Coordinates of C-alpha atoms in Angstrom, one line a residue:
M18 CA 25.6 -57.2 60.5
A19 CA 29.2 -56.6 59.4
I20 CA 32.3 -57.0 61.6
A21 CA 34.4 -53.9 61.1
S22 CA 37.5 -54.7 63.1
V23 CA 39.1 -57.2 65.4
D24 CA 42.2 -55.7 67.1
S25 CA 44.4 -56.6 70.1
N26 CA 44.5 -53.9 72.8
D27 CA 47.5 -53.2 75.0
S28 CA 47.7 -55.1 78.2
T29 CA 46.0 -52.5 80.4
A30 CA 43.6 -52.3 83.3
G31 CA 45.3 -55.3 85.0
N32 CA 44.6 -57.7 82.1
P33 CA 47.3 -60.4 82.0
R34 CA 47.2 -60.6 78.2
P35 CA 45.8 -58.4 75.4
M36 CA 42.1 -58.7 74.8
A37 CA 40.5 -58.4 71.4
T38 CA 38.2 -55.6 70.4
L39 CA 35.3 -56.4 68.2
T40 CA 33.2 -53.7 66.4
I41 CA 29.9 -54.6 64.9
R42 CA 28.2 -52.2 62.4
N43 CA 24.7 -52.2 61.0
L44 CA 23.1 -53.9 64.0
D45 CA 19.3 -53.7 64.0
D46 CA 17.8 -51.4 66.6
A47 CA 15.5 -54.3 67.7
V48 CA 18.5 -56.6 68.3
R49 CA 20.3 -53.8 70.3
D50 CA 17.2 -53.3 72.4
R51 CA 16.8 -57.0 73.1
L52 CA 20.5 -57.1 74.1
R53 CA 20.0 -54.1 76.4
R54 CA 16.9 -55.7 78.1
R55 CA 18.7 -59.1 78.4
A56 CA 21.7 -57.4 80.0
A57 CA 19.5 -55.6 82.4
E58 CA 17.8 -58.8 83.4
H59 CA 21.2 -60.4 84.1
G60 CA 22.4 -57.3 86.0
H61 CA 25.4 -56.4 83.8
S62 CA 26.3 -54.2 80.8
M63 CA 25.4 -54.9 77.2
E64 CA 29.1 -55.5 76.5
E65 CA 29.4 -58.2 79.2
E66 CA 26.1 -59.7 77.9
V67 CA 27.6 -60.0 74.4
R68 CA 30.8 -61.5 75.8
Q69 CA 28.9 -64.1 77.6
I70 CA 26.8 -65.0 74.6
L71 CA 29.9 -65.3 72.4
R72 CA 31.6 -67.5 75.0
Q73 CA 28.6 -69.8 75.1
V74 CA 28.3 -70.1 71.4
V75 CA 32.0 -70.7 70.5
E76 CA 32.7 -72.9 73.5
P77 CA 33.5 -76.5 72.4
A78 CA 30.7 -79.0 73.0
K79 CA 31.0 -80.7 76.4
P80 CA 30.9 -84.5 76.2
A81 CA 27.9 -86.3 77.7
A82 CA 28.1 -86.7 81.5
T83 CA 27.7 -90.4 81.1
T84 CA 28.5 -93.0 78.5
E85 CA 25.8 -95.4 79.7
G86 CA 22.9 -96.1 77.4
L87 CA 19.3 -95.3 78.3
G88 CA 18.5 -98.9 79.2
S89 CA 21.5 -99.2 81.5
R90 CA 20.6 -96.0 83.3
I91 CA 17.0 -97.2 83.8
H92 CA 18.2 -100.6 85.1
N93 CA 20.7 -98.9 87.5
H94 CA 18.0 -96.5 88.7
F95 CA 15.6 -99.3 89.7
A96 CA 18.2 -101.9 90.7
S97 CA 17.8 -101.1 94.4
L98 CA 14.2 -102.2 94.3
G99 CA 15.2 -105.8 93.7
S100 CA 14.2 -108.1 90.9
L101 CA 10.8 -109.4 90.0
E102 CA 10.5 -113.0 88.8
L103 CA 7.4 -113.9 86.7
D104 CA 6.3 -117.4 85.9
L105 CA 6.2 -117.8 82.2
P106 CA 3.4 -119.8 80.7
S107 CA 4.3 -123.2 79.3
R108 CA 5.0 -123.3 75.6
N109 CA 3.6 -125.9 73.3
D110 CA 4.7 -126.8 69.8
S111 CA 1.3 -126.1 68.3
P112 CA -1.0 -123.3 69.2
S113 CA -4.4 -124.1 70.6
A114 CA -7.3 -124.0 68.2
P115 CA -9.6 -121.0 68.5
K116 CA -12.9 -121.7 70.2
L117 CA -15.7 -120.5 68.0
E118 CA -19.2 -120.2 69.3
P119 CA -22.2 -120.8 66.9

């Protein structure tokens, strides 16, 4: 796939600023057919489908919606349920000897 030209058009058809024109040569027929089907599924032209694909691909990555870590998000999600206090077993300095049966 080779890009033949990228030009600026005149400000026509009510466009407030000039829009670029992109020509793509040597596009596989299979790719063109998939673009055509995809455009039909979305209810618009192949040209609009390509514009939307290009916008999505070159758009800067959006920052994560939250800066909280996973543990904090889990804690906040379940915080409304209240806390659960468990009794911890007493700790000894030495472990108990294993009970072996003969």
